[in-house]
Amino acid sequence: MTTTVRVNSSVCGFTHKITGTLDGKNIIIDIDTPCKKIKEMEHMEVPMMETLDIKDNYVIDKAKEAQCTPICLVPAGVLHVCRMETGMLSKSLSKKSERVSIEFDET
């Protein structure tokens, strides 16, 4: 079954649609995006075992190659899709939660 999420990068003004499907030991990721940098990552075959750690992580490596900024939310969105597709993150809980957010408080 396919997982789809939308990443709203309102700081940079882009919205990205990330779709993933488990295919054997890989997660096939497709990203519909207007961002030139993310377009370099728009189709990936992510090895499941290379999503478990932050250091040796296929998605993070691809984000580095695309020269994404360190605050880009797309790699986190891709990893959420990977986790849901492999069953490491509950799809029903994620759907119930609706979103993950970063909120800016002025202090």
mmCIF file with all atom_site columns, C-alpha atoms in Angstrom:
data_model
loop_
_atom_site.group_PDB
_atom_site.id
_atom_site.type_symbol
_atom_site.label_atom_id
_atom_site.label_alt_id
_atom_site.label_comp_id
_atom_site.label_asym_id
_atom_site.label_entity_id
_atom_site.label_seq_id
_atom_site.pdbx_PDB_ins_code
_atom_site.Cartn_x
_atom_site.Cartn_y
_atom_site.Cartn_z
_atom_site.occupancy
_atom_site.B_iso_or_equiv
_atom_site.pdbx_formal_charge
_atom_site.auth_seq_id
_atom_site.auth_comp_id
_atom_site.auth_asym_id
_atom_site.auth_atom_id
_atom_site.pdbx_PDB_model_num
ATOM 1   C CA . MET A 1 1   ? 0.000  0.000  0.000  1.00 0.00 ? 1   MET A CA 1
ATOM 2   C CA . THR A 1 2   ? 1.236  3.475  -0.852 1.00 0.00 ? 2   THR A CA 1
ATOM 3   C CA . THR A 1 3   ? 1.885  6.248  1.675  1.00 0.00 ? 3   THR A CA 1
ATOM 4   C CA . THR A 1 4   ? 1.550  9.896  0.682  1.00 0.00 ? 4   THR A CA 1
ATOM 5   C CA . VAL A 1 5   ? 2.356  12.989 2.739  1.00 0.00 ? 5   VAL A CA 1
ATOM 6   C CA . ARG A 1 6   ? 2.496  16.688 1.994  1.00 0.00 ? 6   ARG A CA 1
ATOM 7   C CA . VAL A 1 7   ? 5.384  18.766 3.318  1.00 0.00 ? 7   VAL A CA 1
ATOM 8   C CA . ASN A 1 8   ? 4.545  22.445 3.641  1.00 0.00 ? 8   ASN A CA 1
ATOM 9   C CA . SER A 1 9   ? 7.801  24.378 3.610  1.00 0.00 ? 9   SER A CA 1
ATOM 10  C CA . SER A 1 10  ? 6.168  27.731 4.225  1.00 0.00 ? 10  SER A CA 1
ATOM 11  C CA . VAL A 1 11  ? 9.481  29.435 5.086  1.00 0.00 ? 11  VAL A CA 1
ATOM 12  C CA . CYS A 1 12  ? 10.757 28.825 1.546  1.00 0.00 ? 12  CYS A CA 1
ATOM 13  C CA . GLY A 1 13  ? 7.287  28.896 -0.029 1.00 0.00 ? 13  GLY A CA 1
ATOM 14  C CA . PHE A 1 14  ? 7.194  25.352 -1.421 1.00 0.00 ? 14  PHE A CA 1
ATOM 15  C CA . THR A 1 15  ? 4.796  22.467 -0.910 1.00 0.00 ? 15  THR A CA 1
ATOM 16  C CA . HIS A 1 16  ? 6.043  18.977 -1.743 1.00 0.00 ? 16  HIS A CA 1
ATOM 17  C CA . LYS A 1 17  ? 4.049  15.762 -2.214 1.00 0.00 ? 17  LYS A CA 1
ATOM 18  C CA . ILE A 1 18  ? 6.007  12.683 -1.150 1.00 0.00 ? 18  ILE A CA 1
ATOM 19  C CA . THR A 1 19  ? 4.781  9.212  -2.101 1.00 0.00 ? 19  THR A CA 1
ATOM 20  C CA . GLY A 1 20  ? 6.369  5.946  -1.027 1.00 0.00 ? 20  GLY A CA 1
ATOM 21  C CA . THR A 1 21  ? 5.763  2.273  -1.655 1.00 0.00 ? 21  THR A CA 1
ATOM 22  C CA . LEU A 1 22  ? 7.546  -0.675 -0.075 1.00 0.00 ? 22  LEU A CA 1
ATOM 23  C CA . ASP A 1 23  ? 9.087  -2.909 -2.764 1.00 0.00 ? 23  ASP A CA 1
ATOM 24  C CA . GLY A 1 24  ? 10.975 -5.802 -1.223 1.00 0.00 ? 24  GLY A CA 1
ATOM 25  C CA . LYS A 1 25  ? 13.835 -4.355 0.829  1.00 0.00 ? 25  LYS A CA 1
ATOM 26  C CA . ASN A 1 26  ? 13.535 -0.885 -0.743 1.00 0.00 ? 26  ASN A CA 1
ATOM 27  C CA . ILE A 1 27  ? 11.072 1.953  -0.419 1.00 0.00 ? 27  ILE A CA 1
ATOM 28  C CA . ILE A 1 28  ? 10.338 3.622  -3.753 1.00 0.00 ? 28  ILE A CA 1
ATOM 29  C CA . ILE A 1 29  ? 10.020 7.358  -3.124 1.00 0.00 ? 29  ILE A CA 1
ATOM 30  C CA . ASP A 1 30  ? 8.657  9.898  -5.582 1.00 0.00 ? 30  ASP A CA 1
ATOM 31  C CA . ILE A 1 31  ? 8.499  13.616 -4.806 1.00 0.00 ? 31  ILE A CA 1
ATOM 32  C CA . ASP A 1 32  ? 6.343  16.109 -6.678 1.00 0.00 ? 32  ASP A CA 1
ATOM 33  C CA . THR A 1 33  ? 8.065  19.426 -5.992 1.00 0.00 ? 33  THR A CA 1
ATOM 34  C CA . PRO A 1 34  ? 8.665  22.886 -7.467 1.00 0.00 ? 34  PRO A CA 1
ATOM 35  C CA . CYS A 1 35  ? 12.069 23.142 -5.702 1.00 0.00 ? 35  CYS A CA 1
ATOM 36  C CA . LYS A 1 36  ? 15.132 22.748 -7.942 1.00 0.00 ? 36  LYS A CA 1
ATOM 37  C CA . LYS A 1 37  ? 17.201 21.155 -5.177 1.00 0.00 ? 37  LYS A CA 1
ATOM 38  C CA . ILE A 1 38  ? 14.520 18.636 -4.195 1.00 0.00 ? 38  ILE A CA 1
ATOM 39  C CA . LYS A 1 39  ? 13.987 17.759 -7.877 1.00 0.00 ? 39  LYS A CA 1
ATOM 40  C CA . GLU A 1 40  ? 17.409 16.079 -7.663 1.00 0.00 ? 40  GLU A CA 1
ATOM 41  C CA . MET A 1 41  ? 15.843 13.702 -5.126 1.00 0.00 ? 41  MET A CA 1
ATOM 42  C CA . GLU A 1 42  ? 12.460 13.313 -6.845 1.00 0.00 ? 42  GLU A CA 1
ATOM 43  C CA . HIS A 1 43  ? 12.829 9.554  -7.447 1.00 0.00 ? 43  HIS A CA 1
ATOM 44  C CA . MET A 1 44  ? 14.746 7.339  -5.031 1.00 0.00 ? 44  MET A CA 1
ATOM 45  C CA . GLU A 1 45  ? 14.947 3.641  -4.258 1.00 0.00 ? 45  GLU A CA 1
ATOM 46  C CA . VAL A 1 46  ? 15.720 3.832  -0.559 1.00 0.00 ? 46  VAL A CA 1
ATOM 47  C CA . PRO A 1 47  ? 17.242 0.718  1.040  1.00 0.00 ? 47  PRO A CA 1
ATOM 48  C CA . MET A 1 48  ? 15.145 0.006  4.136  1.00 0.00 ? 48  MET A CA 1
ATOM 49  C CA . MET A 1 49  ? 18.196 -0.751 6.278  1.00 0.00 ? 49  MET A CA 1
ATOM 50  C CA . GLU A 1 50  ? 19.751 2.623  5.400  1.00 0.00 ? 50  GLU A CA 1
ATOM 51  C CA . THR A 1 51  ? 17.002 4.611  7.137  1.00 0.00 ? 51  THR A CA 1
ATOM 52  C CA . LEU A 1 52  ? 17.538 3.378  10.685 1.00 0.00 ? 52  LEU A CA 1
ATOM 53  C CA . ASP A 1 53  ? 20.292 5.771  11.782 1.00 0.00 ? 53  ASP A CA 1
ATOM 54  C CA . ILE A 1 54  ? 20.855 9.476  11.195 1.00 0.00 ? 54  ILE A CA 1
ATOM 55  C CA . LYS A 1 55  ? 24.572 9.047  10.422 1.00 0.00 ? 55  LYS A CA 1
ATOM 56  C CA . ASP A 1 56  ? 24.488 6.285  7.798  1.00 0.00 ? 56  ASP A CA 1
ATOM 57  C CA . ASN A 1 57  ? 21.246 7.312  6.161  1.00 0.00 ? 57  ASN A CA 1
ATOM 58  C CA . TYR A 1 58  ? 20.475 7.086  2.445  1.00 0.00 ? 58  TYR A CA 1
ATOM 59  C CA . VAL A 1 59  ? 17.930 9.925  2.503  1.00 0.00 ? 59  VAL A CA 1
ATOM 60  C CA . ILE A 1 60  ? 20.198 12.297 4.419  1.00 0.00 ? 60  ILE A CA 1
ATOM 61  C CA . ASP A 1 61  ? 23.057 11.462 2.029  1.00 0.00 ? 61  ASP A CA 1
ATOM 62  C CA . LYS A 1 62  ? 20.830 12.288 -0.972 1.00 0.00 ? 62  LYS A CA 1
ATOM 63  C CA . ALA A 1 63  ? 19.793 15.570 0.683  1.00 0.00 ? 63  ALA A CA 1
ATOM 64  C CA . LYS A 1 64  ? 23.478 16.450 1.128  1.00 0.00 ? 64  LYS A CA 1
ATOM 65  C CA . GLU A 1 65  ? 24.176 15.654 -2.541 1.00 0.00 ? 65  GLU A CA 1
ATOM 66  C CA . ALA A 1 66  ? 21.265 17.890 -3.580 1.00 0.00 ? 66  ALA A CA 1
ATOM 67  C CA . GLN A 1 67  ? 22.693 20.623 -1.315 1.00 0.00 ? 67  GLN A CA 1
ATOM 68  C CA . CYS A 1 68  ? 19.491 20.977 0.696  1.00 0.00 ? 68  CYS A CA 1
ATOM 69  C CA . THR A 1 69  ? 19.680 23.459 3.521  1.00 0.00 ? 69  THR A CA 1
ATOM 70  C CA . PRO A 1 70  ? 20.104 21.968 7.005  1.00 0.00 ? 70  PRO A CA 1
ATOM 71  C CA . ILE A 1 71  ? 16.569 23.097 7.921  1.00 0.00 ? 71  ILE A CA 1
ATOM 72  C CA . CYS A 1 72  ? 14.851 21.546 4.880  1.00 0.00 ? 72  CYS A CA 1
ATOM 73  C CA . LEU A 1 73  ? 11.821 19.536 6.020  1.00 0.00 ? 73  LEU A CA 1
ATOM 74  C CA . VAL A 1 74  ? 11.676 17.262 2.968  1.00 0.00 ? 74  VAL A CA 1
ATOM 75  C CA . PRO A 1 75  ? 14.250 14.687 4.193  1.00 0.00 ? 75  PRO A CA 1
ATOM 76  C CA . ALA A 1 76  ? 12.253 14.325 7.435  1.00 0.00 ? 76  ALA A CA 1
ATOM 77  C CA . GLY A 1 77  ? 9.079  13.916 5.380  1.00 0.00 ? 77  GLY A CA 1
ATOM 78  C CA . VAL A 1 78  ? 10.731 11.217 3.265  1.00 0.00 ? 78  VAL A CA 1
ATOM 79  C CA . LEU A 1 79  ? 11.884 9.404  6.404  1.00 0.00 ? 79  LEU A CA 1
ATOM 80  C CA . HIS A 1 80  ? 8.351  9.559  7.847  1.00 0.00 ? 80  HIS A CA 1
ATOM 81  C CA . VAL A 1 81  ? 7.056  7.927  4.654  1.00 0.00 ? 81  VAL A CA 1
ATOM 82  C CA . CYS A 1 82  ? 9.791  5.268  4.859  1.00 0.00 ? 82  CYS A CA 1
ATOM 83  C CA . ARG A 1 83  ? 8.939  4.532  8.498  1.00 0.00 ? 83  ARG A CA 1
ATOM 84  C CA . MET A 1 84  ? 5.239  4.218  7.705  1.00 0.00 ? 84  MET A CA 1
ATOM 85  C CA . GLU A 1 85  ? 5.874  1.958  4.713  1.00 0.00 ? 85  GLU A CA 1
ATOM 86  C CA . THR A 1 86  ? 8.069  -0.389 6.755  1.00 0.00 ? 86  THR A CA 1
ATOM 87  C CA . GLY A 1 87  ? 5.650  -0.465 9.698  1.00 0.00 ? 87  GLY A CA 1
ATOM 88  C CA . MET A 1 88  ? 8.024  1.312  12.102 1.00 0.00 ? 88  MET A CA 1
ATOM 89  C CA . LEU A 1 89  ? 5.568  4.209  12.398 1.00 0.00 ? 89  LEU A CA 1
ATOM 90  C CA . SER A 1 90  ? 1.852  3.585  12.628 1.00 0.00 ? 90  SER A CA 1
ATOM 91  C CA . LYS A 1 91  ? -0.078 4.876  9.615  1.00 0.00 ? 91  LYS A CA 1
ATOM 92  C CA . SER A 1 92  ? -3.284 5.086  11.626 1.00 0.00 ? 92  SER A CA 1
ATOM 93  C CA . LEU A 1 93  ? -1.612 7.039  14.449 1.00 0.00 ? 93  LEU A CA 1
ATOM 94  C CA . SER A 1 94  ? 0.063  9.341  11.931 1.00 0.00 ? 94  SER A CA 1
ATOM 95  C CA . LYS A 1 95  ? -3.214 9.938  10.116 1.00 0.00 ? 95  LYS A CA 1
ATOM 96  C CA . LYS A 1 96  ? -4.976 10.616 13.421 1.00 0.00 ? 96  LYS A CA 1
ATOM 97  C CA . SER A 1 97  ? -2.247 13.115 14.405 1.00 0.00 ? 97  SER A CA 1
ATOM 98  C CA . GLU A 1 98  ? -2.617 14.792 10.986 1.00 0.00 ? 98  GLU A CA 1
ATOM 99  C CA . ARG A 1 99  ? 0.665  16.703 11.061 1.00 0.00 ? 99  ARG A CA 1
ATOM 100 C CA . VAL A 1 100 ? 4.079  17.259 12.543 1.00 0.00 ? 100 VAL A CA 1
ATOM 101 C CA . SER A 1 101 ? 4.925  20.915 13.045 1.00 0.00 ? 101 SER A CA 1
ATOM 102 C CA . ILE A 1 102 ? 7.574  23.367 14.104 1.00 0.00 ? 102 ILE A CA 1
ATOM 103 C CA . GLU A 1 103 ? 6.070  26.410 15.721 1.00 0.00 ? 103 GLU A CA 1
ATOM 104 C CA . PHE A 1 104 ? 7.990  29.644 16.136 1.00 0.00 ? 104 PHE A CA 1
ATOM 105 C CA . ASP A 1 105 ? 7.537  31.453 19.434 1.00 0.00 ? 105 ASP A CA 1
ATOM 106 C CA . GLU A 1 106 ? 8.853  34.954 19.908 1.00 0.00 ? 106 GLU A CA 1
ATOM 107 C CA . THR A 1 107 ? 10.443 35.347 23.328 1.00 0.00 ? 107 THR A CA 1
#
